[in-house]
Coordinates of C-alpha atoms in Angstrom, one line a residue:
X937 CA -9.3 15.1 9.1
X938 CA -7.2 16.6 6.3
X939 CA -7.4 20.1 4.6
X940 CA -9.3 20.0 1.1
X941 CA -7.4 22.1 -1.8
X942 CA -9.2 24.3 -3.9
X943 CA -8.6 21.7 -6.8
X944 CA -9.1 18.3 -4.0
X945 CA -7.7 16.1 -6.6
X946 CA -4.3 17.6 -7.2
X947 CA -2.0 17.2 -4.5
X948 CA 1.7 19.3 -4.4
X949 CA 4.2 17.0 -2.3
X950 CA 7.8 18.0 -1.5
X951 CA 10.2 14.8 -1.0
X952 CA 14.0 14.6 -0.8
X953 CA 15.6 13.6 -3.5
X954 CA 17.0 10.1 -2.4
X955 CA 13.3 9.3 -2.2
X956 CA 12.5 10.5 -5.7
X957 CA 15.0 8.5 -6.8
X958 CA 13.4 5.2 -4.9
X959 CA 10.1 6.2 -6.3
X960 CA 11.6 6.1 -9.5
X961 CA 13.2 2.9 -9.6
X962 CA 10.4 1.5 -7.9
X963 CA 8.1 2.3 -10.8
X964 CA 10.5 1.4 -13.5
X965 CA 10.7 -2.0 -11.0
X966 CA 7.4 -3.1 -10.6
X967 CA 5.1 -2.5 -13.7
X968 CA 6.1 -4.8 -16.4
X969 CA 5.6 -2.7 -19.9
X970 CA 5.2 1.0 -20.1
X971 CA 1.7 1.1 -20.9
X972 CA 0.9 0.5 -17.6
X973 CA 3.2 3.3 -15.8
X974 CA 1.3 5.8 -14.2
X975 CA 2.7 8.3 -11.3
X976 CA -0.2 9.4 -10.4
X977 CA -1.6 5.7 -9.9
X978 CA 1.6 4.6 -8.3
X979 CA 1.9 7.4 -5.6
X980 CA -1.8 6.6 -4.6
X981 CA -1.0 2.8 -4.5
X982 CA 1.4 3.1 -2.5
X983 CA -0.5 5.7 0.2
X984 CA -3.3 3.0 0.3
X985 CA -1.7 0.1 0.8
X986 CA 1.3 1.3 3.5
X987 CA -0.4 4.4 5.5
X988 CA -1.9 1.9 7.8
X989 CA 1.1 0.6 8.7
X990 CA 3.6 3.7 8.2
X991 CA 5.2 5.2 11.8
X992 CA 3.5 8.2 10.1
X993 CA 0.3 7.4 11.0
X994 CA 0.4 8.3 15.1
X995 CA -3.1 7.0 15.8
X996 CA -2.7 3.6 14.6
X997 CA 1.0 3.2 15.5
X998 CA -0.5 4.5 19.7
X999 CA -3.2 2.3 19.6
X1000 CA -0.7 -0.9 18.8
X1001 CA 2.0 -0.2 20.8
X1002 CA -0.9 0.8 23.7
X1003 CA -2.1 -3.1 22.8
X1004 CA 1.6 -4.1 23.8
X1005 CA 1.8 -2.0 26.9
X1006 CA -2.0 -3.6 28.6
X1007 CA -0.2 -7.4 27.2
X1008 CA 3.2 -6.5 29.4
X1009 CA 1.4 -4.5 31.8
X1010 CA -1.7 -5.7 33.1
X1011 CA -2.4 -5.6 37.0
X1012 CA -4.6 -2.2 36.4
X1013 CA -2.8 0.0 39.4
X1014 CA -2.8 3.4 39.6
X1015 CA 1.0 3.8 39.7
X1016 CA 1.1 1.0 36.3
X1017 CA -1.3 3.3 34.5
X1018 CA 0.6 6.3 34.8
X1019 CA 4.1 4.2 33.6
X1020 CA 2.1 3.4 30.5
X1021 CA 1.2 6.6 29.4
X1022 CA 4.4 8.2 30.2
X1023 CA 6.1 5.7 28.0
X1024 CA 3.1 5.7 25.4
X1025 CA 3.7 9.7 25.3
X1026 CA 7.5 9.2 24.6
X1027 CA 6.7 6.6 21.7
X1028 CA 4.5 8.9 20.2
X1029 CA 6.8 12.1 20.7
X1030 CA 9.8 9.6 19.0
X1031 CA 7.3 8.9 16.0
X1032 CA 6.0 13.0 15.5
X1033 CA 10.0 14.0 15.3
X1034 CA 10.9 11.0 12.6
X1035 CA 8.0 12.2 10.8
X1036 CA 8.9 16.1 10.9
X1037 CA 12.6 15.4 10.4
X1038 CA 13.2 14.9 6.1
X1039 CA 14.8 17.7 4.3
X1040 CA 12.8 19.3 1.6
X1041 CA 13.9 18.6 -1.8
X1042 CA 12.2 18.6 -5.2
X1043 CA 8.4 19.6 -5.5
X1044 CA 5.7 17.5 -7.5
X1045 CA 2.2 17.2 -8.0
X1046 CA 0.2 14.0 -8.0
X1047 CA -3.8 13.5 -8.9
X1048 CA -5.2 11.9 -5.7
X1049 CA -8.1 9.0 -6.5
X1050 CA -11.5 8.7 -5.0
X1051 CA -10.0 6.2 -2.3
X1052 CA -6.9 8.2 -1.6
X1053 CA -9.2 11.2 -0.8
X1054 CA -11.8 9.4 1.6
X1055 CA -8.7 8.8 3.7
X1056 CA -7.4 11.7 4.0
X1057 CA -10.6 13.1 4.7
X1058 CA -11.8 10.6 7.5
X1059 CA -7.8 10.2 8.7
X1060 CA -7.8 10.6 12.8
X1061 CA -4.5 12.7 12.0
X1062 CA -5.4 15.6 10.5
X1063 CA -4.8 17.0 13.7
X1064 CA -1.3 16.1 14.7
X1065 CA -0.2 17.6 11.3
X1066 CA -1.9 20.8 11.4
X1067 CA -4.7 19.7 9.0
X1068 CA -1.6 19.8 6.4
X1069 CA -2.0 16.8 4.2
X1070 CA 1.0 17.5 2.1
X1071 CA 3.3 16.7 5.8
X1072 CA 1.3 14.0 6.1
X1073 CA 1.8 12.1 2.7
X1074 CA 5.5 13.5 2.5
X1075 CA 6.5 11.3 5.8
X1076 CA 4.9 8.2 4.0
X1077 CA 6.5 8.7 1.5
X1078 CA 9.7 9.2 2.6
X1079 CA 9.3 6.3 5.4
X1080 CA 8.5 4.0 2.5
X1081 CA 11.8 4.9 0.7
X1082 CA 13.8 3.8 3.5
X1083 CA 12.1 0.3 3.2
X1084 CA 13.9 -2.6 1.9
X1085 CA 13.1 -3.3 -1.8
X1086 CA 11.4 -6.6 -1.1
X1087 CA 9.2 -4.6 1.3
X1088 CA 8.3 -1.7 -1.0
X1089 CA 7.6 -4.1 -3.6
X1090 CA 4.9 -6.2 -1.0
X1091 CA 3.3 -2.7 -0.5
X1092 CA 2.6 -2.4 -4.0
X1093 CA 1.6 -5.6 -4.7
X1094 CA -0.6 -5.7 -1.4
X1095 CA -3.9 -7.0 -2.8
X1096 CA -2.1 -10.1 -5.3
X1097 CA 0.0 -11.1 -2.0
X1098 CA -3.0 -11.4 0.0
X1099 CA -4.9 -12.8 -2.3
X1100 CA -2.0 -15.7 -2.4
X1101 CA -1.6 -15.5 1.0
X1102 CA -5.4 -16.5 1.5
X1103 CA -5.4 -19.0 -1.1
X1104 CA -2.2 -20.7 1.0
X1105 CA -4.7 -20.6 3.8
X1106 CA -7.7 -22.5 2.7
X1107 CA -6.3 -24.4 -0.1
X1108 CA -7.4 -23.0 -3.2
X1109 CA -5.4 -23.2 -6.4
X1110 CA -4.3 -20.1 -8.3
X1111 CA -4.8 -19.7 -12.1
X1112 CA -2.7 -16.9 -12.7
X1113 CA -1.6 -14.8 -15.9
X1114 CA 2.3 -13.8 -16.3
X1115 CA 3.0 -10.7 -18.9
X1116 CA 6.7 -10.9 -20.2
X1117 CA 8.7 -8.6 -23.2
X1118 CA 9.6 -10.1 -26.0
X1119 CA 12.7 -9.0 -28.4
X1120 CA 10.2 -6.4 -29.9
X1121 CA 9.2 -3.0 -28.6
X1122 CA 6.3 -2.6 -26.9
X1123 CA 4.9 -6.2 -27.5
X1124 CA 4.2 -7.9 -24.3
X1125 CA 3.1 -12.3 -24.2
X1126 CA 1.0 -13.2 -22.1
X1127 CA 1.4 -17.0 -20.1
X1128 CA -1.2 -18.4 -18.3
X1129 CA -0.6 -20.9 -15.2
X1130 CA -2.4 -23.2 -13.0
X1131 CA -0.7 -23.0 -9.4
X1132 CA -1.0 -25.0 -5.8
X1133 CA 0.8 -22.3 -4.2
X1134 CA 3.6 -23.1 -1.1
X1135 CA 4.9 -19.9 0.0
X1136 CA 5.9 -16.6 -0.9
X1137 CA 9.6 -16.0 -0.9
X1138 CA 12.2 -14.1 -1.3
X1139 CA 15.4 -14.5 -3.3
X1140 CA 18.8 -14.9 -0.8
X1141 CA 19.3 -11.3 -1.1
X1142 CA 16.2 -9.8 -0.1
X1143 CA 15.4 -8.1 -3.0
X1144 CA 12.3 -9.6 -4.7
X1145 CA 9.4 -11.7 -3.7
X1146 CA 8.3 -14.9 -5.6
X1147 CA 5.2 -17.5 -5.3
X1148 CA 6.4 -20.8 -5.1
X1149 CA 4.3 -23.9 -6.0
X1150 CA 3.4 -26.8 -8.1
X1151 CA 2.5 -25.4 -11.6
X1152 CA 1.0 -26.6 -15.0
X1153 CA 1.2 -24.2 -18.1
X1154 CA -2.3 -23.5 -19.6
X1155 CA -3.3 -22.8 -22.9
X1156 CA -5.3 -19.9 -24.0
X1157 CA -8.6 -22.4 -23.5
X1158 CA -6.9 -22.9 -19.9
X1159 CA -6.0 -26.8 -20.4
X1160 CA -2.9 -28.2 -19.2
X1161 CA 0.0 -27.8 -21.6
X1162 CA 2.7 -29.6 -19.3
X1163 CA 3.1 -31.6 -16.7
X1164 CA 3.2 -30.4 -12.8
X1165 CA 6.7 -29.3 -11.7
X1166 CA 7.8 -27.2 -9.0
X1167 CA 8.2 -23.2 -9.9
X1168 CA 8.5 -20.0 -8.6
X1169 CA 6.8 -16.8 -10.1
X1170 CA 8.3 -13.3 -9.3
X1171 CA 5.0 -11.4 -7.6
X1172 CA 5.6 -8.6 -10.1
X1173 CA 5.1 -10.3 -13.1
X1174 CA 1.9 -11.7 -12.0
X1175 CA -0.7 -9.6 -14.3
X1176 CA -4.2 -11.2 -13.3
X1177 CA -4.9 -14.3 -10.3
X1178 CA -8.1 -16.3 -9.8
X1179 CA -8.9 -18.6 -6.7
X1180 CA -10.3 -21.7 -8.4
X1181 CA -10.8 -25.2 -6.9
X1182 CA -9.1 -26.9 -3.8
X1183 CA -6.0 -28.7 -3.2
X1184 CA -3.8 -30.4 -0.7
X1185 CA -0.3 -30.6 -0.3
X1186 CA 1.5 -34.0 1.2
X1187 CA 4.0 -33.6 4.0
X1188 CA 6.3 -35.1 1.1
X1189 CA 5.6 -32.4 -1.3
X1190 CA 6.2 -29.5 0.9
X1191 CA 9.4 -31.6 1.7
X1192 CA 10.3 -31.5 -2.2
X1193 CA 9.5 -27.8 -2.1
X1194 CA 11.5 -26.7 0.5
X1195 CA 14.6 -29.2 -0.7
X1196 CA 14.7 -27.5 -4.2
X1197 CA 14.4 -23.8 -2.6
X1198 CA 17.5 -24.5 -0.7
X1199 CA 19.6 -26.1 -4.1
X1200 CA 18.5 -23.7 -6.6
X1201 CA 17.6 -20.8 -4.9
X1202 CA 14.1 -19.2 -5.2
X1203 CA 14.4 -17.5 -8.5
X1204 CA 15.3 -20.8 -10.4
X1205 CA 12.8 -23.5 -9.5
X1206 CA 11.5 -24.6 -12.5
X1207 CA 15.1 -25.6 -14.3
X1208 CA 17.0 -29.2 -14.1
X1209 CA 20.3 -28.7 -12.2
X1210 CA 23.7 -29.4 -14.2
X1211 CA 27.3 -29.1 -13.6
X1212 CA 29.1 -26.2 -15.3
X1213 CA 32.6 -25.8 -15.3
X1214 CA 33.6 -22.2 -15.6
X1215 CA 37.3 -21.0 -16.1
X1216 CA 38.1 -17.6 -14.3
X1217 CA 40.8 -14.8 -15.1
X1218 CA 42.1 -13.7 -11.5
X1219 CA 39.9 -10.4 -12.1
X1220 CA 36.9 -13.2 -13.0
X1221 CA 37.4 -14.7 -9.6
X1222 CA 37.9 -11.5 -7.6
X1223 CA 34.4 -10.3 -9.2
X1224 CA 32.7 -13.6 -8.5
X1225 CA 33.5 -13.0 -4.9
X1226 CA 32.0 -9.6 -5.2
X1227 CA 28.3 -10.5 -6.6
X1228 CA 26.2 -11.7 -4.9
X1229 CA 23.2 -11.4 -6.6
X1230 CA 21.9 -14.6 -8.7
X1231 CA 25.5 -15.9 -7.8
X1232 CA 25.3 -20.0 -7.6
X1233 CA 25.4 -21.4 -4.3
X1234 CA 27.0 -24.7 -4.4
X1235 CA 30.5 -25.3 -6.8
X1236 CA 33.5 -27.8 -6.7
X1237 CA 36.9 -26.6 -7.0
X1238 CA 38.9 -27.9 -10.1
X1239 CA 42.0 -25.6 -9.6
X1240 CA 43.2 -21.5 -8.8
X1241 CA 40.8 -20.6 -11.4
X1242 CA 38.6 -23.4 -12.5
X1243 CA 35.2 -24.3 -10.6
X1244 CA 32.4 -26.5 -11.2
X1245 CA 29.3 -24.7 -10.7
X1246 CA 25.7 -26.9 -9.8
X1247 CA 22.9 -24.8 -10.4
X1248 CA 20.8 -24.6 -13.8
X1249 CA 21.2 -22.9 -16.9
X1250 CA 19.0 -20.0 -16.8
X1251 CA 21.0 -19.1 -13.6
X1252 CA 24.2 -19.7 -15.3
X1253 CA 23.8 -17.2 -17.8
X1254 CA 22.3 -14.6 -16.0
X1255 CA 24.9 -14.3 -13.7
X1256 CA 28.4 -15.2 -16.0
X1257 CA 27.2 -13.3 -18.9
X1258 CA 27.9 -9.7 -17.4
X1259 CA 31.5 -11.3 -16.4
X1260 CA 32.4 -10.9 -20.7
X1261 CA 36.5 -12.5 -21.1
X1262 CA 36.7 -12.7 -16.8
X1263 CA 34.6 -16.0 -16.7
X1264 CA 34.6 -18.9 -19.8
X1265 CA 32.2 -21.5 -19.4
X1266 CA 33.7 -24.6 -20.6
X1267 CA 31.5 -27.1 -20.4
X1268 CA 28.6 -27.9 -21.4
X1269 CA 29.2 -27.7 -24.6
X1270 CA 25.7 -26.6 -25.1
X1271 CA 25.7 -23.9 -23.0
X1272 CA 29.0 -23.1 -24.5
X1273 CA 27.3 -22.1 -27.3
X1274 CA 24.4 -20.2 -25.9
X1275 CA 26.6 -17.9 -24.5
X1276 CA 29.1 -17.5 -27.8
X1277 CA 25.5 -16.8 -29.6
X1278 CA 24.4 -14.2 -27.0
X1279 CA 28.3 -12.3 -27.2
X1280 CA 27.8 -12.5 -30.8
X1281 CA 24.5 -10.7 -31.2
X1282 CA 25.7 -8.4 -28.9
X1283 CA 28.9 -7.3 -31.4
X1284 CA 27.2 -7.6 -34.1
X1285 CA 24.3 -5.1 -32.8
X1286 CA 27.6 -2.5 -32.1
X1287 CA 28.9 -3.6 -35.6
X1288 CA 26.1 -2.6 -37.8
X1289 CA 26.0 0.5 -36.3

């Protein structure tokens, strides 16, 4: 058990300032529009959802590696017994000095919810940390900013992954809702989708996670609007999800899945692949070589600086557009354009200024 404050529901918390900065990013990251920003809401988020599982939490981490232990060590003499609990004592000792070790930084407070509370106050820990919850929550925090971003953005999308994940289980379709900006401030469209969900993936870089499936887009009365394709969602963007009837997915589907994962990469699913031919200025190249992020996996070489790229569109631009004069796609003509429209736009916005 924890301490209680004079004012419970405010809680002061010291973090170093790389982890401020995570915490941040994270929450710039992972809610779609600003309406729904909240720091307080985020901080408790992400203390429900990870302190169960944070090296922070002694009890839980001794009870599962005590698990281990009695599966390795099992014949139940004296002299095993006492090997156990010498090395379950140096575990512990290891996780107690991590959790003791950040530097102080920057001071905040946070408004602790109902749920965040009844933790704290029932929390088997209280003890090991002096009845000081604010060392408690500062090592979760700060063992959450070390986290991969993939990984912090599971733990704050806990409940919608396991809500997928237990729809993969039993076969239940998803009908989900996707919020995305538009060109205007502040105005956010809503799209609704009707999903046999695969898997949950992430991109090649580790950075976000995505449900992939066969979708159909619904309309506003949910009715199909399209026909069923293969697609991938980014969990983030998922606003609402519903478990709704069952489904099965052939050996041959799964096959399709996973084939189209491995040619377009997890984050472009749902477009047609083309060939792109893309001429390069030697810093072009040299930067291509650099980025790896959204960079297209599979390309033919023309010449030194001229390369056929196989991927689709929506990847194409996303990734050459920040390349400017260093990377000219050629053909197709189409594309071309797209691009030409979207350099446009963007001189004519520094223009009319």
């Amino acid at each position: 058990m924890f301490d209680k404050n004079i004012d419970h529901e405010k809680q002061h918390i010291n973090l170093s300032d790389v982890t401020w900065l995570v915490i941040e990013d994270d929450i710039r990251s992972f809610y779609t529009y600003e309406d729904k920003e909240t720091f307080s809401g985020f901080m408790n988020t992400i203390f429900i959802n990870y302190n169960e599982d944070a090296d922070a939490s002694f009890s839980s981490r001794r009870e599962e590696y005590r698990t281990k232990l009695d599966d390795i060590l099992f014949d139940g003499n004296k002299h095993t017994e006492e090997i156990k609990q010498k090395l379950l004592g140096s575990y512990v000792s290891e996780l107690k000095e991590k959790a003791f070790s950040y530097p102080k930084g920057e001071g905040r407070k946070f408004r602790l919810n109902v749920k965040s509370q009844e933790l704290l106050t029932n929390h088997p820990d209280g003890r090991e940390y002096n009845h000081m919850r604010g060392d408690y929550l500062k090592a979760i925090y700060e063992q959450y900013a070390t986290l991969p971003t993939y990984i912090r953005e599971q733990i704050f999308f806990k409940n919608i992954i396991d809500e997928i994940n237990n729809a993969i289980v039993i076969g239940k379709k998803l009908r989900i809702s996707l919020l995305a900006k538009t060109n205007k401030p502040s105005e956010i469209s809503q799209f609704r989708y009707l999903v046999k969900p695969y898997a949950i993936r992430q991109d090649r870089t580790n950075t976000f996670n995505y449900l992939i499936g066969y979708s159909v887009r619904l309309n506003e009365s949910n009715e199909p609007i399209s026909n069923e394709r293969i697609s991938s969602f980014r969990i983030s963007r998922i606003d609402s999800i519903k478990l709704v009837s069952t489904f099965f997915l052939s050996k041959e589907k799964r096959t399709e899945i996973e084939k189209t994962i491995k040619e377009k990469g997890v984050q472009f699913m749902a477009g047609e692949l083309i060939n792109i031919t893309v001429l390069f200025t030697d810093k072009g190249f040299d930067d291509f070589n650099r980025q790896s992020y959204m960079r297209p996996r599979f390309y033919d070489k023309i010449d030194k600086n001229t390369y056929i790229f196989h991927c689709t569109e929506f990847q194409a631009i996303n990734y050459f557009l920040k390349f400017g004069m260093d990377a000219q796609i050629i053909e197709p003509p189409e594309l071309r354009n797209t691009m030409k429209l979207r350099y446009e736009t963007a001189l004519n916005a520094y223009t009319d200024s």
